[in-house]
PDB file of C-alpha atoms in Angstrom:
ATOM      1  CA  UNK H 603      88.137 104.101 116.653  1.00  0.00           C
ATOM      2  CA  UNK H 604      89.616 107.178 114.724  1.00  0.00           C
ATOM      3  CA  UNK H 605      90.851 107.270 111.407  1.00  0.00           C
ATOM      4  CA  UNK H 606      94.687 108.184 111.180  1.00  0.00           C
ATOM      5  CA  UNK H 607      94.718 109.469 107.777  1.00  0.00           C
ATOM      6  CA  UNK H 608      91.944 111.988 107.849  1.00  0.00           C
ATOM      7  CA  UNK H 609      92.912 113.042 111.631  1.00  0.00           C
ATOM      8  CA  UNK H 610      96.753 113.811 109.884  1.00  0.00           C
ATOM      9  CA  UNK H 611      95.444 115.320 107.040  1.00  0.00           C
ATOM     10  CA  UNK H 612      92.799 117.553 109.311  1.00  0.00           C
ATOM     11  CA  UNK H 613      95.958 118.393 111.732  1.00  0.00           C
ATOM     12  CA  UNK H 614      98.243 118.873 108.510  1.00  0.00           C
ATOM     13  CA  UNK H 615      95.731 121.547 107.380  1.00  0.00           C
ATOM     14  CA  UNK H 616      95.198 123.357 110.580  1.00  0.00           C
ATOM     15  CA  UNK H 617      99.003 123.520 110.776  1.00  0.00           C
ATOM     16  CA  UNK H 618      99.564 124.899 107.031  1.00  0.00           C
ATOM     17  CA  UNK H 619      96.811 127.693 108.100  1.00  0.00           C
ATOM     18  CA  UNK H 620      98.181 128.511 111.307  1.00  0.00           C
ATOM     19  CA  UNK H 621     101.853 129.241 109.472  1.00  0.00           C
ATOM     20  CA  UNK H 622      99.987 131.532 106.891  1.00  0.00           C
ATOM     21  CA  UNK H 623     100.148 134.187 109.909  1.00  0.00           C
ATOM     22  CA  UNK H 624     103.869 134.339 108.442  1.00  0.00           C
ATOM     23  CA  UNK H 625     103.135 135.346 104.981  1.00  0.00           C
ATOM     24  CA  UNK H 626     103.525 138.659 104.187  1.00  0.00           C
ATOM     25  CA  UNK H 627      99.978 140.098 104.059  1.00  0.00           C
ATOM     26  CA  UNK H 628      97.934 142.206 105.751  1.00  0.00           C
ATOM     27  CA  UNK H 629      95.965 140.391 108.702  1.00  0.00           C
ATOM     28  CA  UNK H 630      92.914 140.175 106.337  1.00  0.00           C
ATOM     29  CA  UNK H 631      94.959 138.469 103.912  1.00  0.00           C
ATOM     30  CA  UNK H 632      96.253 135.666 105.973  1.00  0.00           C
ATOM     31  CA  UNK H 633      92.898 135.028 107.122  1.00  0.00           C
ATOM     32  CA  UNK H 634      91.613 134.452 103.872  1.00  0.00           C
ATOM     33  CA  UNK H 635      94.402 132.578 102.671  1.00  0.00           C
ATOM     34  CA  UNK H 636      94.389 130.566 105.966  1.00  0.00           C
ATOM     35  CA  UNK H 637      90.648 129.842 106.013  1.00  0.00           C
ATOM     36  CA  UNK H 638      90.830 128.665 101.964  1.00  0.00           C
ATOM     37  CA  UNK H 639      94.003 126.502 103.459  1.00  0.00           C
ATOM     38  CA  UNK H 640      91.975 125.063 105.860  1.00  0.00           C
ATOM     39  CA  UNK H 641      88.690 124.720 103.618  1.00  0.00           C
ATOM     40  CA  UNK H 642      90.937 122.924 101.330  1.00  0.00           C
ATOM     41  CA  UNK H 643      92.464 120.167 103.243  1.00  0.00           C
ATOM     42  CA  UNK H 644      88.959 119.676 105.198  1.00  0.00           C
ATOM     43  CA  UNK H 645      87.612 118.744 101.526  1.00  0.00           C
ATOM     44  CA  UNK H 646      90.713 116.338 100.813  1.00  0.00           C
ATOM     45  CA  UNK H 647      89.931 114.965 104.339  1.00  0.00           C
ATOM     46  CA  UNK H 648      86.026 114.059 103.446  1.00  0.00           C
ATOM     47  CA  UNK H 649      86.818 113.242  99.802  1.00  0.00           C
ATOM     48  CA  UNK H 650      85.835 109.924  97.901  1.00  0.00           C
ATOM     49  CA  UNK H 651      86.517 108.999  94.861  1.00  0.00           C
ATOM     50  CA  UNK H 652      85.307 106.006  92.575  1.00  0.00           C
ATOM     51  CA  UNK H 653      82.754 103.698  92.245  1.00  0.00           C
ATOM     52  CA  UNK H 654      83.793 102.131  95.545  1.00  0.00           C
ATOM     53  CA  UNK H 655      84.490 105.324  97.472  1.00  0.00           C
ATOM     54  CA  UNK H 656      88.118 105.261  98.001  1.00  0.00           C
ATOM     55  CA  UNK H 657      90.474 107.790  99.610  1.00  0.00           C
ATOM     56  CA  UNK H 658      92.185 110.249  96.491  1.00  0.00           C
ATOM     57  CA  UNK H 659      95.179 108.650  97.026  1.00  0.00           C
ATOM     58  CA  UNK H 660      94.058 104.674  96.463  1.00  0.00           C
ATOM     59  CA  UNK H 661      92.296 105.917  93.137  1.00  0.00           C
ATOM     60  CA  UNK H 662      94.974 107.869  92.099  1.00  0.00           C
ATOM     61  CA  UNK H 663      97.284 104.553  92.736  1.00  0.00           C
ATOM     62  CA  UNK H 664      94.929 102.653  91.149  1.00  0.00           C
ATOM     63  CA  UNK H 665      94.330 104.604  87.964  1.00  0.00           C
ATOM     64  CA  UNK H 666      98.451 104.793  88.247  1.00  0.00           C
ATOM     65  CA  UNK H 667      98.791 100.658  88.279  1.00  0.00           C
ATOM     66  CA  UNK H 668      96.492 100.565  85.653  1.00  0.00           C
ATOM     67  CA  UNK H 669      97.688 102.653  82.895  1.00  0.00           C
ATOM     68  CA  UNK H 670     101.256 101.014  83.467  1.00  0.00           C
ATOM     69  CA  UNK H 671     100.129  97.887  82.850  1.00  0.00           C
ATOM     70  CA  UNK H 672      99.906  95.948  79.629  1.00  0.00           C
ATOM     71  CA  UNK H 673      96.872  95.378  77.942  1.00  0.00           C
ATOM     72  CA  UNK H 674      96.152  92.370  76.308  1.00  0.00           C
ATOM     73  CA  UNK H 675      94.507  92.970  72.450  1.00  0.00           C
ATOM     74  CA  UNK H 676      93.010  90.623  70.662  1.00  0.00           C
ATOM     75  CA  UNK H 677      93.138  91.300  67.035  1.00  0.00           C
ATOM     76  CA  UNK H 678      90.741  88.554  65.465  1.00  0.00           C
ATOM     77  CA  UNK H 679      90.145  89.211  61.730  1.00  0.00           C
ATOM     78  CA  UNK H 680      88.581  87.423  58.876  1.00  0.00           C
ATOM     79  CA  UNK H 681      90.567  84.743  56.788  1.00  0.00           C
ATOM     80  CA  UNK H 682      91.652  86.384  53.881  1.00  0.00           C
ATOM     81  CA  UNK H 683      90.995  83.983  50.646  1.00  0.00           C
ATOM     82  CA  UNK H 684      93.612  82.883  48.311  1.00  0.00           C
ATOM     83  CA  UNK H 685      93.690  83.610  44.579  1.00  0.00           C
ATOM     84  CA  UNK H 686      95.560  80.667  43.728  1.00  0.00           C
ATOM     85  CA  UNK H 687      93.420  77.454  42.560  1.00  0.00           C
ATOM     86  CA  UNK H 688      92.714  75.187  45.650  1.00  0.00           C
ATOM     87  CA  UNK H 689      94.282  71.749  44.765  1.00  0.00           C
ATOM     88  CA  UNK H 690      91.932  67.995  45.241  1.00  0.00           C
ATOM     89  CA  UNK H 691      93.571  67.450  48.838  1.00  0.00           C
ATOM     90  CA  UNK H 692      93.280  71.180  49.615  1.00  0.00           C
ATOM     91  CA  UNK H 693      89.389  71.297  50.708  1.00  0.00           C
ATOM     92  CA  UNK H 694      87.940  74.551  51.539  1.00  0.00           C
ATOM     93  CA  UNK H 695      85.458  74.348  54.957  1.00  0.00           C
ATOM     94  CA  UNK H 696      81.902  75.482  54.614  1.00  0.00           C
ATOM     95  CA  UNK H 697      81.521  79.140  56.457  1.00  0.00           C
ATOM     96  CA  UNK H 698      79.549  78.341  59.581  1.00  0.00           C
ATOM     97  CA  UNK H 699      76.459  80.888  59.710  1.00  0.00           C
ATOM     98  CA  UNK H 700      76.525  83.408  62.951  1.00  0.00           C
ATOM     99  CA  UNK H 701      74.182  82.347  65.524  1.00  0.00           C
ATOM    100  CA  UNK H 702      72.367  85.396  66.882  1.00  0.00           C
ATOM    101  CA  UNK H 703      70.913  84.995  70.418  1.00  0.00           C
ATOM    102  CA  UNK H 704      67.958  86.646  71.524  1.00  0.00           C
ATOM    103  CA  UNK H 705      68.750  88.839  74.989  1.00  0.00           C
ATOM    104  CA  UNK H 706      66.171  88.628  77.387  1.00  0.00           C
ATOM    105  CA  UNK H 707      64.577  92.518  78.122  1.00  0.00           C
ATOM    106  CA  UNK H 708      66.216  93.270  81.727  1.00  0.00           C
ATOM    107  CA  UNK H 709      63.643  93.037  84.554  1.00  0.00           C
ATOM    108  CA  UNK H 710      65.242  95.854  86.099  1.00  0.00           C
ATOM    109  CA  UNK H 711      66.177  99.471  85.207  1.00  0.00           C
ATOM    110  CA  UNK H 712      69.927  99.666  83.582  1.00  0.00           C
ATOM    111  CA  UNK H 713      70.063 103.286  84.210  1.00  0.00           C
ATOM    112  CA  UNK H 714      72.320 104.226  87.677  1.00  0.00           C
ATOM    113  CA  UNK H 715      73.171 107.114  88.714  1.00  0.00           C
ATOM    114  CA  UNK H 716      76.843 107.057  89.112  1.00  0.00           C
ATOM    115  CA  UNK H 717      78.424 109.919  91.353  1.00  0.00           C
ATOM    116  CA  UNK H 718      81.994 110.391  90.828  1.00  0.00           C
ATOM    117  CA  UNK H 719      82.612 112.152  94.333  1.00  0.00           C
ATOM    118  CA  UNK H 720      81.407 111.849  97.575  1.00  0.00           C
ATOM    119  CA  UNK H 721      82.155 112.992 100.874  1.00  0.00           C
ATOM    120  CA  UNK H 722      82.839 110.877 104.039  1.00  0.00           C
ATOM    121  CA  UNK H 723      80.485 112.580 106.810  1.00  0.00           C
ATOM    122  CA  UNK H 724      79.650 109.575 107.717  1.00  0.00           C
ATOM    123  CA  UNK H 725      83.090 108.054 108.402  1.00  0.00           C
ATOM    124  CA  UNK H 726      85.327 111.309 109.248  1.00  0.00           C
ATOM    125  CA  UNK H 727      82.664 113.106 111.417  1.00  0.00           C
ATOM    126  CA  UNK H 728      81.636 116.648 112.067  1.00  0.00           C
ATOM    127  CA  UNK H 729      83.888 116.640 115.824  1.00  0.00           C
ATOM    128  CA  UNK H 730      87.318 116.763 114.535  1.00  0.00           C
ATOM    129  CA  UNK H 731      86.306 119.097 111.325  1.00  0.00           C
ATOM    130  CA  UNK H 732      84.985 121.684 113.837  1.00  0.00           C
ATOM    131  CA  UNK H 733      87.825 121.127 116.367  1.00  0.00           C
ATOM    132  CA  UNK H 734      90.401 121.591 113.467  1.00  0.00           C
ATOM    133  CA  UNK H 735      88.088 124.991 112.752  1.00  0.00           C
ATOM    134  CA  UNK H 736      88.052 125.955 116.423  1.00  0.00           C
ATOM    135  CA  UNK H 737      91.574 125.712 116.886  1.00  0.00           C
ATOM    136  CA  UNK H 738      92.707 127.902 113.965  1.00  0.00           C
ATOM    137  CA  UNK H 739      89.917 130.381 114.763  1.00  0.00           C
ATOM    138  CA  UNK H 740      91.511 130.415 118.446  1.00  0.00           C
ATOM    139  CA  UNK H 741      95.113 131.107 117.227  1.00  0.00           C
ATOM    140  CA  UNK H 742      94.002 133.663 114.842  1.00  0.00           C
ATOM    141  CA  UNK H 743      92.132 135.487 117.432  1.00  0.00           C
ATOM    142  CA  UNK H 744      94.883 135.671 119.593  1.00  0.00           C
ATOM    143  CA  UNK H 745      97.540 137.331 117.158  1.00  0.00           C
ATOM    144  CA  UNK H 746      94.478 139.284 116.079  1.00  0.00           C
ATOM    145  CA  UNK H 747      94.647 140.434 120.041  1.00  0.00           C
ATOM    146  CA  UNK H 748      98.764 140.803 120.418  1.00  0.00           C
ATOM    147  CA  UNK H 749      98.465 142.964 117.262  1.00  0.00           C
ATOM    148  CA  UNK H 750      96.539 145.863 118.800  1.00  0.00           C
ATOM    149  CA  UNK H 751      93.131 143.763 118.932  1.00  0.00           C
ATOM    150  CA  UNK H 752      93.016 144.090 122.185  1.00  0.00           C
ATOM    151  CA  UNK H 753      93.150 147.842 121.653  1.00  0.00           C
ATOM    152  CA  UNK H 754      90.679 148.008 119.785  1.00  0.00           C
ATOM    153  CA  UNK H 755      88.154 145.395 122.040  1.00  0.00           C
ATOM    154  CA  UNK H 756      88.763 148.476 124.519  1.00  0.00           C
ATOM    155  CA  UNK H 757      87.216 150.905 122.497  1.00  0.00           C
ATOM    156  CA  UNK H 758      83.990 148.931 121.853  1.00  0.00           C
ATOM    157  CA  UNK H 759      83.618 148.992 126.043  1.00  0.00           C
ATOM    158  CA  UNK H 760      84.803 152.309 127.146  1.00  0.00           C
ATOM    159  CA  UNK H 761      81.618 153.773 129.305  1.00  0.00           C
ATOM    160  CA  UNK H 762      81.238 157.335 128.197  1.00  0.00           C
TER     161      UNK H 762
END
């Protein structure tokens, strides 16, 4: 129904933004670092990568398995001839001519347009992004409040 991996990178994120409230910045800067926090594992949550769309972490394996692998080179070169005289039981073959084959023109266009990023709204969904966002908001606005926001929410309704 859901998928784990984006749902524990979402919460992961919301949970690395909430603990900026410990760094030691002013309020604005906390939110800002928070927020880019936030913004940041959000993208890694909707990220693609790859021809087939893949999560980072399969193409990054699979780039990984395939540079450790061996290759296997073919290194097919011309016969080199001899300089020395080629004896009567020593016969020397007749070069075969290349054979060139006509390609047929493609009855299609070649040309595709290959992205190489997308993003999964499809498949991660716009609910838990926003309820990730929500929640932080929330917690932020409640500090914001302990911290003499509530102080200041006063002023803004004070009849005069």
């Amino acid at each position: 129904m859901f998928n784990d991996r984006d749902l524990g990178i979402l919460g992961a994120g919301a949970l690395l933004a909430v603990l900026c409230l410990f760094l030691p910045f002013s309020f604005a800067g906390k939110v800002v670092v928070g927020f880019l926090v936030l913004v940041g594992f959000m993208a890694l949550a909707l990220l693609r990568l790859g021809p087939d769309r893949v999560p980072p972490e399969v193409w990054i394996a699979r780039r990984f398995r395939y540079s450790m692998q061996t290759r296997q080179f073919v290194n097919q070169q011309t016969a080199s001839r001899k300089t020395e005289s080629v004896g009567p039981s020593q016969k020397q073959r007749p070069d075969r001519p290349s054979v060139e084959r006509e390609q047929p023109a493609p009855l299609f266009s070649t040309q595709t347009v290959m992205r190489p990023l997308d993003l999964a709204w499809d498949e991660v969904g716009v609910y838990p992004l926003l309820t990730a966002l929500l929640g932080v908001v929330g917690v932020y606005f409640a500090v914001w409040l302990a911290n003499g926001g509530a102080q200041e929410l006063s002023l803004w309704f004070m009849w005069r």
